[in-house]
GROMACS .gro file of C-alpha atoms in nm:
model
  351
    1UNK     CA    1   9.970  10.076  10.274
    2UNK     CA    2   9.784   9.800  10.445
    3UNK     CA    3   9.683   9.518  10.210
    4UNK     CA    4   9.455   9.179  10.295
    5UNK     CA    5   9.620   8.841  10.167
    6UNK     CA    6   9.468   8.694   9.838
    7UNK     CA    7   9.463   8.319   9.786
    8UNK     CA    8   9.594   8.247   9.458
    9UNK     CA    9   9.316   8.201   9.174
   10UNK     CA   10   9.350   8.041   8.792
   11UNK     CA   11   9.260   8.257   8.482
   12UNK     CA   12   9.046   8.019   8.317
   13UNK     CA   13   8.806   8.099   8.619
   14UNK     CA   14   8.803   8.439   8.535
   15UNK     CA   15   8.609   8.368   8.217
   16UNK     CA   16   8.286   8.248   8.434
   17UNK     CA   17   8.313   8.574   8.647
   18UNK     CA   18   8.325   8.759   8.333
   19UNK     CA   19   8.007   8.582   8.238
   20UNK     CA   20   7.886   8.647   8.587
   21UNK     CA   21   7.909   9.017   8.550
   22UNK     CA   22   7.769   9.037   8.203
   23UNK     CA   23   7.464   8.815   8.289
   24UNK     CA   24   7.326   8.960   8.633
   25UNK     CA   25   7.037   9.222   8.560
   26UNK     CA   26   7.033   9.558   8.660
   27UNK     CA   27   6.668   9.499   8.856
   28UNK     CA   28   6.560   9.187   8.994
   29UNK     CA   29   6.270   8.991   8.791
   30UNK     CA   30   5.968   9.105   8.999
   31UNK     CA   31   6.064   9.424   9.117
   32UNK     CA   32   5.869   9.737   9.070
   33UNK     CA   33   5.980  10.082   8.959
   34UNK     CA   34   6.023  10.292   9.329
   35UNK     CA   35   6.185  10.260   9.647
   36UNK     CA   36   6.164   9.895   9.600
   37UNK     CA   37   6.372   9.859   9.256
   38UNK     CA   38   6.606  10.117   9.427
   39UNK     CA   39   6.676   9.897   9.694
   40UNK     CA   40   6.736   9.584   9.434
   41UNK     CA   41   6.928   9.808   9.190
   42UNK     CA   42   7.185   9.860   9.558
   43UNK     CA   43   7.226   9.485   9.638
   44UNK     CA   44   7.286   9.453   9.249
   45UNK     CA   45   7.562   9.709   9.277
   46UNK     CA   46   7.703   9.564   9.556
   47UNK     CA   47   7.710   9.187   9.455
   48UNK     CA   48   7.867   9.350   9.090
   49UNK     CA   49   8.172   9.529   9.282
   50UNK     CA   50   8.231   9.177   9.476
   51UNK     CA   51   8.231   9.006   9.147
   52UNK     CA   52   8.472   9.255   8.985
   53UNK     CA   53   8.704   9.248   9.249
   54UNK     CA   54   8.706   8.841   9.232
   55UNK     CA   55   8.801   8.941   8.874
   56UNK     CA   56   9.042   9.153   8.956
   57UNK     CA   57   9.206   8.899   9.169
   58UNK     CA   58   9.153   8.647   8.896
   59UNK     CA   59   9.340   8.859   8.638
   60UNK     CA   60   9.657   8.923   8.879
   61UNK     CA   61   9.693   8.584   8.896
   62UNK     CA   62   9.666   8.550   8.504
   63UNK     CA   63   9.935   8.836   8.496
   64UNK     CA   64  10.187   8.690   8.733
   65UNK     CA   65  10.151   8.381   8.536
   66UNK     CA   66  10.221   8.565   8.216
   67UNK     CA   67  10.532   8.677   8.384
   68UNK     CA   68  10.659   8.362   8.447
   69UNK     CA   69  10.595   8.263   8.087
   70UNK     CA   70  10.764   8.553   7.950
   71UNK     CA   71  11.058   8.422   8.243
   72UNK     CA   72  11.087   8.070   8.015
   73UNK     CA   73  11.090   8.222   7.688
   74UNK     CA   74  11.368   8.487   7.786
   75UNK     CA   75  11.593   8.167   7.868
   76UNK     CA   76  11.514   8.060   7.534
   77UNK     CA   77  11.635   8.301   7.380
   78UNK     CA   78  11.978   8.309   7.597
   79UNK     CA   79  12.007   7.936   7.503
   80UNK     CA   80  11.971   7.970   7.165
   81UNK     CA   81  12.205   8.248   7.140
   82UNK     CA   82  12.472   8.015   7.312
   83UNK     CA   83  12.359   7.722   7.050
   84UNK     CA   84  12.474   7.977   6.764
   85UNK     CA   85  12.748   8.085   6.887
   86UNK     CA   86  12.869   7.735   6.922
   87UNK     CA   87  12.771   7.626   6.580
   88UNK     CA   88  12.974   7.929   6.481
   89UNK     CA   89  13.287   7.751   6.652
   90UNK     CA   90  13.165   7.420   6.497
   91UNK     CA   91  13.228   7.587   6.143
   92UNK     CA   92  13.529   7.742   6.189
   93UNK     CA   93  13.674   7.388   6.319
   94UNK     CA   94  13.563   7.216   5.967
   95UNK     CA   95  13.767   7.507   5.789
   96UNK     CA   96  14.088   7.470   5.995
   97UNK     CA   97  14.018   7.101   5.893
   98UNK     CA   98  14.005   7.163   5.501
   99UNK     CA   99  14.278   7.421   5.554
  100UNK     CA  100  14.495   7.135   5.728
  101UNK     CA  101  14.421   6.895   5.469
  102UNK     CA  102  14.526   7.115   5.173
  103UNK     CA  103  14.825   7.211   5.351
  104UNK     CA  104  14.911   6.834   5.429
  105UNK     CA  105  14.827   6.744   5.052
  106UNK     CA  106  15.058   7.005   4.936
  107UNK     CA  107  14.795   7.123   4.730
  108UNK     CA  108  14.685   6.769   4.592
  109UNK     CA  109  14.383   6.541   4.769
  110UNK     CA  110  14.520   6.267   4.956
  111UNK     CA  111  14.324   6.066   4.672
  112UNK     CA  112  14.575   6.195   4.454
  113UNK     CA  113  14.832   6.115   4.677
  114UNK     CA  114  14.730   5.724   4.695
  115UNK     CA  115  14.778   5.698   4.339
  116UNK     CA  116  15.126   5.878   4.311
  117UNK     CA  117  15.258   5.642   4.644
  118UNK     CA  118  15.607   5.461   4.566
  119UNK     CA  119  15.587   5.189   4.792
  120UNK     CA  120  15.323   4.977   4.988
  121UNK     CA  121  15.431   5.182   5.327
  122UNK     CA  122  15.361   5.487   5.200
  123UNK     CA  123  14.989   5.377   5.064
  124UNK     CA  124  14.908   5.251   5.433
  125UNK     CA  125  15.022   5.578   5.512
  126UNK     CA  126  14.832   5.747   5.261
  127UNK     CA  127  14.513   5.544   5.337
  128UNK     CA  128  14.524   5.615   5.727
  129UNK     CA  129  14.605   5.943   5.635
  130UNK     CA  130  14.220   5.947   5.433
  131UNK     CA  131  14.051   5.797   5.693
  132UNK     CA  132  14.132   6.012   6.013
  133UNK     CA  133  14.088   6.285   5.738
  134UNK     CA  134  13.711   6.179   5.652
  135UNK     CA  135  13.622   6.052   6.041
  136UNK     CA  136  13.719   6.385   6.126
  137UNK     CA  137  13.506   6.576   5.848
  138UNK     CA  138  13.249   6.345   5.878
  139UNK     CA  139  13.243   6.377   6.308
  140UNK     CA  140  13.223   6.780   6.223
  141UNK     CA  141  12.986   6.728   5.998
  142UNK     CA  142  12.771   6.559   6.183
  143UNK     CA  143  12.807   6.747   6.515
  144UNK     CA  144  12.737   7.065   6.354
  145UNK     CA  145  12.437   6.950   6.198
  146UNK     CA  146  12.322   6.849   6.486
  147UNK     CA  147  12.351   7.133   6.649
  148UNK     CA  148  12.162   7.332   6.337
  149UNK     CA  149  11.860   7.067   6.368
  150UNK     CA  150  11.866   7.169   6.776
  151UNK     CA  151  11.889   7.528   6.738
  152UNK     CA  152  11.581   7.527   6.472
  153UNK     CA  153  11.367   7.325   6.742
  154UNK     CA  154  11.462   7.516   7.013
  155UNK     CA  155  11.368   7.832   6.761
  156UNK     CA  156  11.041   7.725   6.686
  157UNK     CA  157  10.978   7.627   7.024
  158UNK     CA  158  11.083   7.987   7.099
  159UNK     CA  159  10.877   8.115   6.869
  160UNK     CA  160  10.573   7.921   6.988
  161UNK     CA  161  10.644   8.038   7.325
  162UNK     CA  162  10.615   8.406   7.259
  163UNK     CA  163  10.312   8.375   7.041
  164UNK     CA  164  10.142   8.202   7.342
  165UNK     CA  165  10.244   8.497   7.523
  166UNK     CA  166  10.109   8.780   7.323
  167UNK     CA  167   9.782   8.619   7.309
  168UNK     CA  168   9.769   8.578   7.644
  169UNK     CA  169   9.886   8.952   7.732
  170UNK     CA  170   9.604   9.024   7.436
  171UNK     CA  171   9.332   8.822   7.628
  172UNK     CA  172   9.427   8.969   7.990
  173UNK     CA  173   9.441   9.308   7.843
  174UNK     CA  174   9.066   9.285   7.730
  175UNK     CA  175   9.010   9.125   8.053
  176UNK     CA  176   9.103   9.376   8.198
  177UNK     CA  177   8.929   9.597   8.014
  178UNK     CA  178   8.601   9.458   8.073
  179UNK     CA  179   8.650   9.431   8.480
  180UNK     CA  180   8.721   9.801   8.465
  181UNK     CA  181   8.448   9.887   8.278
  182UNK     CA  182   8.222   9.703   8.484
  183UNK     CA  183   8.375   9.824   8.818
  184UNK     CA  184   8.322  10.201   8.635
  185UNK     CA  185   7.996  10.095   8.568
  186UNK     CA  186   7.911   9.936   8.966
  187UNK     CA  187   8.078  10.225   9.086
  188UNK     CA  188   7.902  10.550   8.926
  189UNK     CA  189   7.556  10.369   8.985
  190UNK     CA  190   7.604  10.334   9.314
  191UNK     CA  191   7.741  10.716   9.385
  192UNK     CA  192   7.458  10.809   9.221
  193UNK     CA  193   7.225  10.625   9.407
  194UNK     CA  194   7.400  10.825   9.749
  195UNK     CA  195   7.415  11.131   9.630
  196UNK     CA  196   7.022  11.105   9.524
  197UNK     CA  197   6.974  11.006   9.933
  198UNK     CA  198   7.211  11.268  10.071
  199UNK     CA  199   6.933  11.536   9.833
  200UNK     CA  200   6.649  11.339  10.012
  201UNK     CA  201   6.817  11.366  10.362
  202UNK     CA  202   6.692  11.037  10.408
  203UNK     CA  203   6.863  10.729  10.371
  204UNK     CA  204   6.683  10.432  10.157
  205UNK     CA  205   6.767  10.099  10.350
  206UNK     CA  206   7.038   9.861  10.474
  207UNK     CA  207   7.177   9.656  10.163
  208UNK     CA  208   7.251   9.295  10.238
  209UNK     CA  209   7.631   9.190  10.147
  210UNK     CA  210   7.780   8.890  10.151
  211UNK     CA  211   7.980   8.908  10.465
  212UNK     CA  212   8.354   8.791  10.469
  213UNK     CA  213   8.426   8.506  10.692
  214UNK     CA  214   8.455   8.586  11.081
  215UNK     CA  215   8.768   8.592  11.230
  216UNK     CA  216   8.719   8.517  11.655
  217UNK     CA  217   9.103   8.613  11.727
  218UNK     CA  218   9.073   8.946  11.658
  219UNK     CA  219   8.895   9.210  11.861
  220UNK     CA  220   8.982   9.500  11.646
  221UNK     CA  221   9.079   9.559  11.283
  222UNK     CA  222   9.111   9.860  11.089
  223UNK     CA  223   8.858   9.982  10.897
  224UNK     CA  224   8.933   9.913  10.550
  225UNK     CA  225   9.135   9.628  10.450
  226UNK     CA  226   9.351   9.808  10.155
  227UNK     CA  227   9.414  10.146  10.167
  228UNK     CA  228   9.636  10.434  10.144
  229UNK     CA  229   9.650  10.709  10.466
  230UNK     CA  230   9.524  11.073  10.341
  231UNK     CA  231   9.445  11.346  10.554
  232UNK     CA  232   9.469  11.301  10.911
  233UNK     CA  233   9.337  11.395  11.232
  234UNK     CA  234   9.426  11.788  11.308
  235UNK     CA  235   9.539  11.833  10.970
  236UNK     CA  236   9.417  12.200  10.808
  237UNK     CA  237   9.214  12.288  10.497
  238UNK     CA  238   8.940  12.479  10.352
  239UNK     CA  239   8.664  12.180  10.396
  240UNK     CA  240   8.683  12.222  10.778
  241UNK     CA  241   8.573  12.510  11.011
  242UNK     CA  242   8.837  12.420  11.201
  243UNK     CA  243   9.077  12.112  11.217
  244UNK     CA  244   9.019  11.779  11.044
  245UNK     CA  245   8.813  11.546  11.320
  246UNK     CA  246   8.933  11.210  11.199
  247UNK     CA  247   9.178  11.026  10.945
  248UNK     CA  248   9.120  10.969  10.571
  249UNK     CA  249   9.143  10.631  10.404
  250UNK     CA  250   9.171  10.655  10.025
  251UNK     CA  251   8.978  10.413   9.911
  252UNK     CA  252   8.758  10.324   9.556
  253UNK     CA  253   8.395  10.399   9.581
  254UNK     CA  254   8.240  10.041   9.662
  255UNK     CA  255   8.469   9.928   9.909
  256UNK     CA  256   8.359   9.728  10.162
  257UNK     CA  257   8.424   9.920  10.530
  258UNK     CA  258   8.429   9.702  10.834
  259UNK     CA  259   8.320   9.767  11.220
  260UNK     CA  260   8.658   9.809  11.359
  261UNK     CA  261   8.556   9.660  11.700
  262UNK     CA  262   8.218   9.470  11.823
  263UNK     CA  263   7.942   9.713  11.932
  264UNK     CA  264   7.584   9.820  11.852
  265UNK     CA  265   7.484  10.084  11.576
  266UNK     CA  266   7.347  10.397  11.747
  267UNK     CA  267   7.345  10.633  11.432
  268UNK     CA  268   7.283  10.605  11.026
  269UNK     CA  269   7.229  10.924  10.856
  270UNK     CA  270   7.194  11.038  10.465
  271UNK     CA  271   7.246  11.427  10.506
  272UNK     CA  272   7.481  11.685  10.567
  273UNK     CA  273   7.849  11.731  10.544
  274UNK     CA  274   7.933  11.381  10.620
  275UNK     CA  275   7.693  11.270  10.410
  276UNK     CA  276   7.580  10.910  10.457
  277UNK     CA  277   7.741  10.825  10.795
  278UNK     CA  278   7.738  10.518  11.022
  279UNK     CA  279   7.806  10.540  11.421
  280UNK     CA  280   7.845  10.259  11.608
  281UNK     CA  281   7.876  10.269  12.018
  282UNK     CA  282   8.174  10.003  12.157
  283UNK     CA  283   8.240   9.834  12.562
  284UNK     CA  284   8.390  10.109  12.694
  285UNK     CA  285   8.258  10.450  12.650
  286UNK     CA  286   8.381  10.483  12.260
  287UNK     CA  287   8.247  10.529  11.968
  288UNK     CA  288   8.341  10.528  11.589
  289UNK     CA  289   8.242  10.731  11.290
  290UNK     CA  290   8.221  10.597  10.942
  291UNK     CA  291   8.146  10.820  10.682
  292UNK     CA  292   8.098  10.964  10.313
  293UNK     CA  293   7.969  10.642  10.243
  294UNK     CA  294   7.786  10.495   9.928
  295UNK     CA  295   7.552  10.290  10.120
  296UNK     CA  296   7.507  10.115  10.459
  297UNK     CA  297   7.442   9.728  10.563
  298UNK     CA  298   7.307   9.808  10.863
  299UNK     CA  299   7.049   9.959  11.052
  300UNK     CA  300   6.987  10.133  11.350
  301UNK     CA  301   6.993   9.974  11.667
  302UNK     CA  302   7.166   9.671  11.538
  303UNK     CA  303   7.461   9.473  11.684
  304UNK     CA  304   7.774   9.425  11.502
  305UNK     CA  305   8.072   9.228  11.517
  306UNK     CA  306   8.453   9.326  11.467
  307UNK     CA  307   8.520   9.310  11.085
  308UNK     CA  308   8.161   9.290  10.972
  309UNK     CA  309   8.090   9.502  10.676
  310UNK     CA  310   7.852   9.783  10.736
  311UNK     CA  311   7.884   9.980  10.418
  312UNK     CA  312   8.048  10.060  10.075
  313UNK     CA  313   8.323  10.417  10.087
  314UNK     CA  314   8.204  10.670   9.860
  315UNK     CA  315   8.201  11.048   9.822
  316UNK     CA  316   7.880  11.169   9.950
  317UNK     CA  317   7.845  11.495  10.155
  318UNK     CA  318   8.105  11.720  10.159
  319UNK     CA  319   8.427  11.516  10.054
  320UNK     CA  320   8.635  11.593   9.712
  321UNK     CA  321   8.691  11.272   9.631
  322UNK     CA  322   8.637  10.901   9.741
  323UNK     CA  323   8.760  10.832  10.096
  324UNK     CA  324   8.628  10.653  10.404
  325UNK     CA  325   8.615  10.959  10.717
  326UNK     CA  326   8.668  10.726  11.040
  327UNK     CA  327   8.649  10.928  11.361
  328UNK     CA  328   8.684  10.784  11.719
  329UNK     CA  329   8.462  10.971  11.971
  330UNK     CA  330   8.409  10.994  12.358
  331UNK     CA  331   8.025  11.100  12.257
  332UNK     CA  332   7.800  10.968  11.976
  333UNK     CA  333   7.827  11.341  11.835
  334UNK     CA  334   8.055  11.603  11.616
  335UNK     CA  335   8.268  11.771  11.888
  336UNK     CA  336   8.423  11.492  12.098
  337UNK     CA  337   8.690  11.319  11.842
  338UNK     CA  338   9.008  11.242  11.922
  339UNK     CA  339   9.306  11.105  11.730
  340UNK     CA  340   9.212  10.787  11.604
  341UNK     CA  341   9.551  10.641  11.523
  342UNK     CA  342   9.691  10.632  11.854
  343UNK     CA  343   9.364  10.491  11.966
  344UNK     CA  344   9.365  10.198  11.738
  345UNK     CA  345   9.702  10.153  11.757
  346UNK     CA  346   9.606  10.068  12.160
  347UNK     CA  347   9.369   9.843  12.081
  348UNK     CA  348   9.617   9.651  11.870
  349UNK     CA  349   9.594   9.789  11.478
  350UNK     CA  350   9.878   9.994  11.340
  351UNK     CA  351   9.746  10.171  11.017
   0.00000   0.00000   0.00000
């Protein structure tokens, strides 16, 4: 599975993309009911998916920062079970002490012992005797409450620690929530809106996206950016008349697919088994298939460049679930595909 590097994004941003996604409307002010608010409704969609997948991102950084927290309050809790276990020690040192000084009294305090003393030797005895006795109880005494007054800081500050992290697990869960229902949302609207133009046979107009950045060192990408490899090229099944003409990327309806190399569009259609299809003519003699899409950002005749966006994936036409079909051909027609993993592996992209 290929996946595109994400820059690393702050939680408290995801709130105003949240907002973002609530606010837009589903029709821009001033459009009419028709072809026209159809169109809208499509750039809508499309700006919607972009804003839940900036979510998305958003929340992953929110939940790897979760992770960490729940890292520093797990080494809490292993110090304060080494702070217990060494008041625990702390205690049993001030009973060997009272057991000593019984056993050293012979069963009298060495109080009692000062007042029974025979000569001025033994009370100098007797009073150095009391006073290593107390400094002792009293160093005990102190050290272990000490380490009580510690160990209930560090417990409340353990305690504050993992209530910060259940709300925060509670607020990224409804997070969450939201961006998926959103996505839901962005998503059935806009397979609904492609399976309406595969009906039609006709498709209803380029929608504009936001195009990523260009990147000039590349002169061929794959496809997709994230994706997971389904069925491939000469693969069997009941879908086909024959063999499978091209190689499956599993993909979520809405995702952006990308002109794999520069070239000029020679083909959109909204009908038949592919459904709503994109072909695009490259230097060389080759061309490339894009299909079961959701919609398409270009139109015919127009140049593209490696890694611009020409459409959303969907499920249109004759496909059992969401997947972008990318064929390579020798022709701009059905009949002349060849493998197209070998063939982008030569041009430099291992999928």
């Amino acid at each position: 599975m290929r996946s595109s590097r994400r820059h690393p994004l702050f939680v408290p941003a995801l709130l105003c993309a949240l907002v973002v996604l609530a606010a837009r409307p589903t029709v821009a002010e001033g459009e009419a009911d028709g072809d026209g608010a159809d169109l809208g409704i499509s750039a809508q969609v499309a700006r919607l998916y972009d804003d839940a997948s900036e979510a998305t991102r958003q929340y992953e950084a929110g939940r790897q920062d979760a992770e960490a927290q729940r890292g520093r309050a797990e080494r809490v809790e292993e110090l304060l079970v080494r702070e217990r276990q060494e008041i625990a020690v702390l205690h049993q040192d001030l009973g060997r002490i009272a057991r000593a000084q019984y056993r050293q009294g012979g069963g009298l305090p060495y109080t009692a012992q000062m007042l029974f003393a025979k000569d001025p030797d033994d009370l100098m005895r007797g009073q150095r005797a009391v006073w290593r006795a107390d400094l002792a109880v009293a160093n005990s005494v102190a050290k272990s409450r000490r380490a009580e007054d510690r160990l209930a800081t560090d417990e409340a500050k353990a305690q504050s620690a993992w209530q910060a992290l259940e709300r925060r697990s509670g607020e990224l869960a409804e997070m969450k929530r939201t961006i998926e229902a959103k996505l839901d949302e962005a998503r059935s609207v806009l397979q609904s809106q492609a399976d309406a133009s595969v009906a039609a046979g006709s498709c209803r107009g380029a929608v504009r996206l936001d195009q990523p950045p260009a990147d000039s060192t590349r002169a061929w990408v794959a496809p997709v950016q994230t994706y997971e490899l389904s069925a491939g090229f000469g693969s069997g099944g009941e879908r086909w008349a024959h063999r499978h003409t091209g190689q499956d990327f599993a993909v979520p309806i809405g995702t952006p697919v990308r002109a794999v190399g520069a070239g000029r569009v020679v083909k959109v259609s909204c009908g038949g088994a592919f459904g709503i299809e994109v072909v695009i003519e490259h230097p060389g003699g080759y061309y490339t298939q894009y299909a079961h899409l959701a919609a398409v950002a270009v139109d015919q005749g127009q140049l593209v460049a490696t890694g611009q966006w020409i459409g959303q994936s969907g499920t249109s036409g004759n496909s059992t679930g969401p997947h972008l079909h990318f064929e390579v051909r020798v022709t701009p027609e059905m009949g002349s595909a060849i493998d197209p993993v070998p063939w982008l592996a030569e041009h430099g992209v291992d999928v």
